[in-house]
Amino acid sequence: MVSRRSHQKSRTGCAQCKKRRIKCDEVRPACSNCIKHSITCDFQSGNSDTTSPLHPPKLIEQTSDSQSPGSARADKKPKPVISNGLQPGELQMGDLELLHQFVTETCYTTSNRPDSHDLWRIVVPKEGFSHDFLMRGVLAVAALHLSHLRPDQAAHYQHIAHSHQDRALGRFQAAMNTMTESNCHAFFALSSLIVVYEFASPRTPGTLAFTYESQDSTNWLAMIRGVNSILLPSWPWVENGPLRGLLQPGVFDTSETRLPKPADHQLRQLAELCETASGGNEAIEAYTEAVKALRKCFAKIFTRSSVECEIATAFTWPVEVPDKFIQLLQARSPEALVILAHYCVVLHHLDNYWWLNGWAAQVMENISNELTELWRDWIQWPSTVIARNERCLVWRPLSPDMIPTQTPKSLSSA
């Protein structure tokens, strides 16, 4: 009787092979079985039972006590053995690819300010080596960028991005109560990357919100506001730390009020709408403050210098609107949706960023679907601006179409 040929069991194979109950050859970045069956190998995303590249495997000194009688002499120099079965020299090529992508391309797409590019390229990854959640966030955004650049492999890179982001958020939240002067820079950097990740993630049709698969649905405006709330308690530390160059002092200053005539006219009409809005005095005050903040944002974008970050400037409005306005927006109040539609004109100015491309048009389409025919007349101007791909807030030399404006009386009250 022929005996069955024995084989050594693999205990560190990929999850796909374990699920199929077949032997894994443990080749990285993807095992042969996964390549053969055209499925994603979890070695590529670091999800296997083996040690993560962010936590180097532990080296164990092999001494004479662990040697067999027939082994080499006991006084021979101990050899390092990696406790999880990986041999020296093996690399997580998938994660190295993502890190390379981030430092060679993605880092240049986070801002229009050249002085911030080296901070994202050098300082942020360096911080990531000390803070696992930040490095995970870096790799997640890089993976989404690759999904954008390589549409034929989009599903593959989106899967990897989600895996890294899910781990980053879990560890980020677990460490939130231990923010210190030494780790606040990592919190600040990841908070910014979370915004990039959420805008870059595949969009859910017909909604105005982001949706985490592992968490509650979160409004994208609240996401931007969250970055500011995380930054505020640690502002003095960040302001004097290695990432201080990412801050933009004076971004909320609004000494300049010049606007193009069409934009000024639309904002004045919004101010009049606020005066007769439904919902009581609290709602009227929230709408008025939102329009007031929108006027400041319009003026800041229109008169922005080339050294100012246009993303930081555009995101001042979500930070400045009152909490009551966010509540009214979540309740799909028509007045709040109309004001948001006008903010889409600002958002449209950021359409050249891969992670923001198309967002203004989608939000505008969703707003239009939420409103009745009567209310759609109020969003005709921003809809036209976006449909025609106009940049109505781009700086031009002083001309009859650009006028210094005074804050309307209806917007001057606090």
Short mmCIF file of N, CA, C and O in Angstrom, two decimals, residues 108-178:
data_model
loop_
_atom_site.label_atom_id
_atom_site.label_comp_id
_atom_site.label_asym_id
_atom_site.label_seq_id
_atom_site.Cartn_x
_atom_site.Cartn_y
_atom_site.Cartn_z
N TYR A 108 2.34 65.99 -2.98
CA TYR A 108 2.25 67.25 -3.72
C TYR A 108 0.80 67.63 -4.04
O TYR A 108 0.57 68.71 -4.60
N THR A 109 -0.14 66.77 -3.72
CA THR A 109 -1.54 67.02 -4.06
C THR A 109 -2.38 67.44 -2.86
O THR A 109 -3.59 67.54 -2.97
N THR A 110 -1.73 67.65 -1.72
CA THR A 110 -2.48 68.02 -0.52
C THR A 110 -2.64 69.53 -0.36
O THR A 110 -3.45 69.98 0.44
N SER A 111 -1.87 70.30 -1.13
CA SER A 111 -1.90 71.75 -0.99
C SER A 111 -1.27 72.39 -2.22
O SER A 111 -0.48 71.76 -2.92
N ASN A 112 -1.62 73.65 -2.46
CA ASN A 112 -0.99 74.40 -3.54
C ASN A 112 0.24 75.16 -3.06
O ASN A 112 0.93 75.81 -3.85
N ARG A 113 0.55 75.08 -1.77
CA ARG A 113 1.68 75.82 -1.20
C ARG A 113 2.95 74.97 -1.31
O ARG A 113 3.08 73.93 -0.66
N PRO A 114 3.95 75.40 -2.10
CA PRO A 114 5.19 74.62 -2.24
C PRO A 114 5.92 74.41 -0.93
O PRO A 114 6.55 73.36 -0.73
N ASP A 115 5.83 75.37 0.00
CA ASP A 115 6.56 75.23 1.26
C ASP A 115 5.97 74.14 2.15
O ASP A 115 6.62 73.69 3.10
N SER A 116 4.76 73.67 1.85
CA SER A 116 4.17 72.59 2.64
C SER A 116 4.47 71.21 2.08
O SER A 116 4.30 70.20 2.76
N HIS A 117 4.94 71.15 0.84
CA HIS A 117 5.14 69.86 0.19
C HIS A 117 6.21 69.02 0.89
O HIS A 117 6.04 67.81 1.08
N ASP A 118 7.32 69.66 1.29
CA ASP A 118 8.37 68.90 1.97
C ASP A 118 7.93 68.41 3.35
O ASP A 118 8.41 67.38 3.83
N LEU A 119 7.03 69.14 3.97
CA LEU A 119 6.50 68.69 5.26
C LEU A 119 5.71 67.40 5.08
O LEU A 119 5.85 66.46 5.87
N TRP A 120 4.89 67.36 4.05
CA TRP A 120 4.13 66.14 3.78
C TRP A 120 5.04 65.02 3.26
O TRP A 120 4.81 63.85 3.56
N ARG A 121 6.06 65.38 2.53
CA ARG A 121 6.93 64.38 1.92
C ARG A 121 7.92 63.78 2.90
O ARG A 121 8.25 62.59 2.83
N ILE A 122 8.44 64.61 3.82
CA ILE A 122 9.51 64.16 4.71
C ILE A 122 9.06 64.06 6.16
O ILE A 122 9.21 63.02 6.80
N VAL A 123 8.52 65.15 6.69
CA VAL A 123 8.25 65.22 8.13
C VAL A 123 7.09 64.32 8.54
O VAL A 123 7.16 63.61 9.55
N VAL A 124 6.00 64.32 7.76
CA VAL A 124 4.84 63.50 8.12
C VAL A 124 5.17 62.00 8.12
O VAL A 124 4.86 61.31 9.09
N PRO A 125 5.81 61.47 7.06
CA PRO A 125 6.19 60.05 7.13
C PRO A 125 7.13 59.75 8.29
O PRO A 125 7.04 58.69 8.92
N LYS A 126 8.04 60.68 8.59
CA LYS A 126 8.95 60.48 9.72
C LYS A 126 8.18 60.38 11.03
O LYS A 126 8.46 59.53 11.88
N GLU A 127 7.17 61.23 11.21
CA GLU A 127 6.31 61.13 12.39
C GLU A 127 5.57 59.80 12.40
O GLU A 127 5.32 59.21 13.45
N GLY A 128 5.23 59.32 11.20
CA GLY A 128 4.50 58.06 11.09
C GLY A 128 5.28 56.87 11.59
O GLY A 128 4.69 55.89 12.05
N PHE A 129 6.61 56.93 11.52
CA PHE A 129 7.42 55.82 12.03
C PHE A 129 7.31 55.69 13.54
O PHE A 129 7.56 54.62 14.10
N SER A 130 6.91 56.76 14.20
CA SER A 130 6.74 56.73 15.66
C SER A 130 5.29 56.55 16.07
O SER A 130 5.00 56.27 17.23
N HIS A 131 4.37 56.76 15.13
CA HIS A 131 2.93 56.70 15.45
C HIS A 131 2.23 55.87 14.37
O HIS A 131 1.99 56.35 13.26
N ASP A 132 1.91 54.65 14.74
CA ASP A 132 1.34 53.69 13.81
C ASP A 132 0.10 54.23 13.11
O ASP A 132 -0.07 54.06 11.90
N PHE A 133 -0.79 54.92 13.84
CA PHE A 133 -2.04 55.38 13.23
C PHE A 133 -1.78 56.38 12.12
O PHE A 133 -2.49 56.41 11.12
N LEU A 134 -0.74 57.21 12.25
CA LEU A 134 -0.42 58.18 11.21
C LEU A 134 0.12 57.48 9.97
O LEU A 134 -0.28 57.81 8.85
N MET A 135 1.02 56.52 10.16
CA MET A 135 1.55 55.81 8.99
C MET A 135 0.44 55.07 8.26
O MET A 135 0.41 55.03 7.03
N ARG A 136 -0.48 54.50 9.00
CA ARG A 136 -1.62 53.84 8.37
C ARG A 136 -2.43 54.84 7.53
O ARG A 136 -2.89 54.53 6.43
N GLY A 137 -2.61 56.04 8.07
CA GLY A 137 -3.34 57.07 7.33
C GLY A 137 -2.61 57.48 6.07
O GLY A 137 -3.24 57.72 5.02
N VAL A 138 -1.30 57.59 6.15
CA VAL A 138 -0.48 57.92 4.98
C VAL A 138 -0.66 56.86 3.89
O VAL A 138 -0.90 57.17 2.72
N LEU A 139 -0.56 55.59 4.29
CA LEU A 139 -0.68 54.50 3.32
C LEU A 139 -2.09 54.42 2.74
O LEU A 139 -2.27 54.11 1.56
N ALA A 140 -3.10 54.72 3.56
CA ALA A 140 -4.49 54.67 3.09
C ALA A 140 -4.73 55.71 1.99
O ALA A 140 -5.34 55.41 0.95
N VAL A 141 -4.27 56.94 2.21
CA VAL A 141 -4.45 58.00 1.21
C VAL A 141 -3.67 57.68 -0.05
O VAL A 141 -4.15 57.88 -1.18
N ALA A 142 -2.45 57.15 0.10
CA ALA A 142 -1.65 56.78 -1.06
C ALA A 142 -2.35 55.70 -1.87
O ALA A 142 -2.34 55.71 -3.12
N ALA A 143 -2.97 54.73 -1.18
CA ALA A 143 -3.69 53.66 -1.88
C ALA A 143 -4.88 54.21 -2.67
O ALA A 143 -5.13 53.79 -3.81
N LEU A 144 -5.60 55.16 -2.08
CA LEU A 144 -6.72 55.77 -2.81
C LEU A 144 -6.22 56.56 -4.02
O LEU A 144 -6.87 56.60 -5.06
N HIS A 145 -5.08 57.20 -3.86
CA HIS A 145 -4.50 57.94 -5.00
C HIS A 145 -4.16 56.97 -6.13
O HIS A 145 -4.43 57.25 -7.31
N LEU A 146 -3.60 55.82 -5.80
CA LEU A 146 -3.30 54.82 -6.82
C LEU A 146 -4.57 54.27 -7.46
O LEU A 146 -4.60 53.98 -8.66
N SER A 147 -5.63 54.15 -6.68
CA SER A 147 -6.90 53.69 -7.26
C SER A 147 -7.43 54.70 -8.27
O SER A 147 -8.12 54.34 -9.23
N HIS A 148 -7.11 55.97 -8.04
CA HIS A 148 -7.50 57.03 -8.97
C HIS A 148 -6.62 57.00 -10.22
O HIS A 148 -7.11 57.19 -11.34
N LEU A 149 -5.32 56.76 -10.03
CA LEU A 149 -4.38 56.76 -11.15
C LEU A 149 -4.45 55.48 -11.97
O LEU A 149 -4.11 55.48 -13.16
N ARG A 150 -4.88 54.38 -11.34
CA ARG A 150 -4.95 53.08 -12.02
C ARG A 150 -6.37 52.52 -11.91
O ARG A 150 -6.64 51.63 -11.12
N PRO A 151 -7.27 53.07 -12.69
CA PRO A 151 -8.69 52.67 -12.57
C PRO A 151 -8.93 51.18 -12.81
O PRO A 151 -9.89 50.63 -12.27
N ASP A 152 -8.06 50.52 -13.58
CA ASP A 152 -8.25 49.09 -13.81
C ASP A 152 -7.94 48.26 -12.57
O ASP A 152 -8.32 47.10 -12.48
N GLN A 153 -7.24 48.88 -11.59
CA GLN A 153 -6.95 48.21 -10.33
C GLN A 153 -7.60 48.93 -9.15
O GLN A 153 -7.18 48.77 -8.01
N ALA A 154 -8.62 49.72 -9.43
CA ALA A 154 -9.24 50.56 -8.40
C ALA A 154 -9.76 49.74 -7.22
O ALA A 154 -9.52 50.08 -6.06
N ALA A 155 -10.46 48.65 -7.50
CA ALA A 155 -11.03 47.85 -6.43
C ALA A 155 -9.94 47.28 -5.52
O ALA A 155 -10.10 47.23 -4.30
N HIS A 156 -8.85 46.88 -6.12
CA HIS A 156 -7.72 46.32 -5.35
C HIS A 156 -7.16 47.36 -4.38
O HIS A 156 -7.01 47.09 -3.18
N TYR A 157 -6.88 48.56 -4.88
CA TYR A 157 -6.29 49.59 -4.03
C TYR A 157 -7.29 50.17 -3.04
O TYR A 157 -6.92 50.58 -1.94
N GLN A 158 -8.56 50.20 -3.40
CA GLN A 158 -9.57 50.67 -2.45
C GLN A 158 -9.70 49.71 -1.28
O GLN A 158 -9.89 50.14 -0.13
N HIS A 159 -9.58 48.41 -1.55
CA HIS A 159 -9.61 47.41 -0.48
C HIS A 159 -8.43 47.61 0.47
O HIS A 159 -8.59 47.59 1.71
N ILE A 160 -7.25 47.84 -0.08
CA ILE A 160 -6.07 48.08 0.75
C ILE A 160 -6.23 49.37 1.55
O ILE A 160 -5.91 49.44 2.74
N ALA A 161 -6.74 50.42 0.90
CA ALA A 161 -6.94 51.71 1.57
C ALA A 161 -7.89 51.56 2.75
O ALA A 161 -7.62 52.09 3.85
N HIS A 162 -8.98 50.85 2.54
CA HIS A 162 -9.96 50.68 3.63
C HIS A 162 -9.34 49.92 4.80
O HIS A 162 -9.59 50.26 5.97
N SER A 163 -8.53 48.93 4.51
CA SER A 163 -7.90 48.15 5.57
C SER A 163 -6.99 49.02 6.43
O SER A 163 -7.05 49.00 7.66
N HIS A 164 -6.17 49.83 5.77
CA HIS A 164 -5.26 50.72 6.52
C HIS A 164 -6.04 51.79 7.28
O HIS A 164 -5.74 52.10 8.44
N GLN A 165 -7.05 52.36 6.64
CA GLN A 165 -7.80 53.44 7.27
C GLN A 165 -8.58 52.94 8.48
O GLN A 165 -8.67 53.63 9.50
N ASP A 166 -9.15 51.76 8.37
CA ASP A 166 -9.91 51.20 9.48
C ASP A 166 -9.01 51.01 10.70
O ASP A 166 -9.41 51.33 11.83
N ARG A 167 -7.81 50.52 10.49
CA ARG A 167 -6.87 50.35 11.59
C ARG A 167 -6.40 51.70 12.13
O ARG A 167 -6.25 51.88 13.34
N ALA A 168 -6.17 52.65 11.21
CA ALA A 168 -5.72 53.98 11.64
C ALA A 168 -6.74 54.64 12.55
O ALA A 168 -6.40 55.19 13.60
N LEU A 169 -8.02 54.56 12.17
CA LEU A 169 -9.06 55.21 12.96
C LEU A 169 -9.23 54.55 14.32
O LEU A 169 -9.42 55.23 15.33
N GLY A 170 -9.14 53.22 14.35
CA GLY A 170 -9.27 52.52 15.63
C GLY A 170 -8.19 52.92 16.60
O GLY A 170 -8.47 53.21 17.77
N ARG A 171 -6.96 52.96 16.14
CA ARG A 171 -5.85 53.32 17.02
C ARG A 171 -5.82 54.82 17.32
O ARG A 171 -5.40 55.23 18.40
N PHE A 172 -6.27 55.60 16.36
CA PHE A 172 -6.37 57.06 16.55
C PHE A 172 -7.35 57.39 17.66
O PHE A 172 -7.06 58.16 18.57
N GLN A 173 -8.52 56.77 17.62
CA GLN A 173 -9.54 57.03 18.64
C GLN A 173 -9.12 56.51 20.00
O GLN A 173 -9.40 57.13 21.03
N ALA A 174 -8.43 55.37 20.01
CA ALA A 174 -7.98 54.80 21.28
C ALA A 174 -6.95 55.70 21.96
O ALA A 174 -6.84 55.71 23.19
N ALA A 175 -6.20 56.46 21.15
CA ALA A 175 -5.14 57.31 21.71
C ALA A 175 -5.57 58.75 21.93
O ALA A 175 -4.79 59.57 22.43
N MET A 176 -6.83 59.09 21.57
CA MET A 176 -7.29 60.47 21.65
C MET A 176 -7.18 61.07 23.05
O MET A 176 -6.90 62.25 23.22
N ASN A 177 -7.39 60.26 24.08
CA ASN A 177 -7.36 60.77 25.45
C ASN A 177 -5.95 60.93 25.99
O ASN A 177 -5.77 61.34 27.14
N THR A 178 -4.96 60.59 25.18
CA THR A 178 -3.57 60.69 25.63
C THR A 178 -2.77 61.65 24.76
O THR A 178 -1.59 61.45 24.54
#
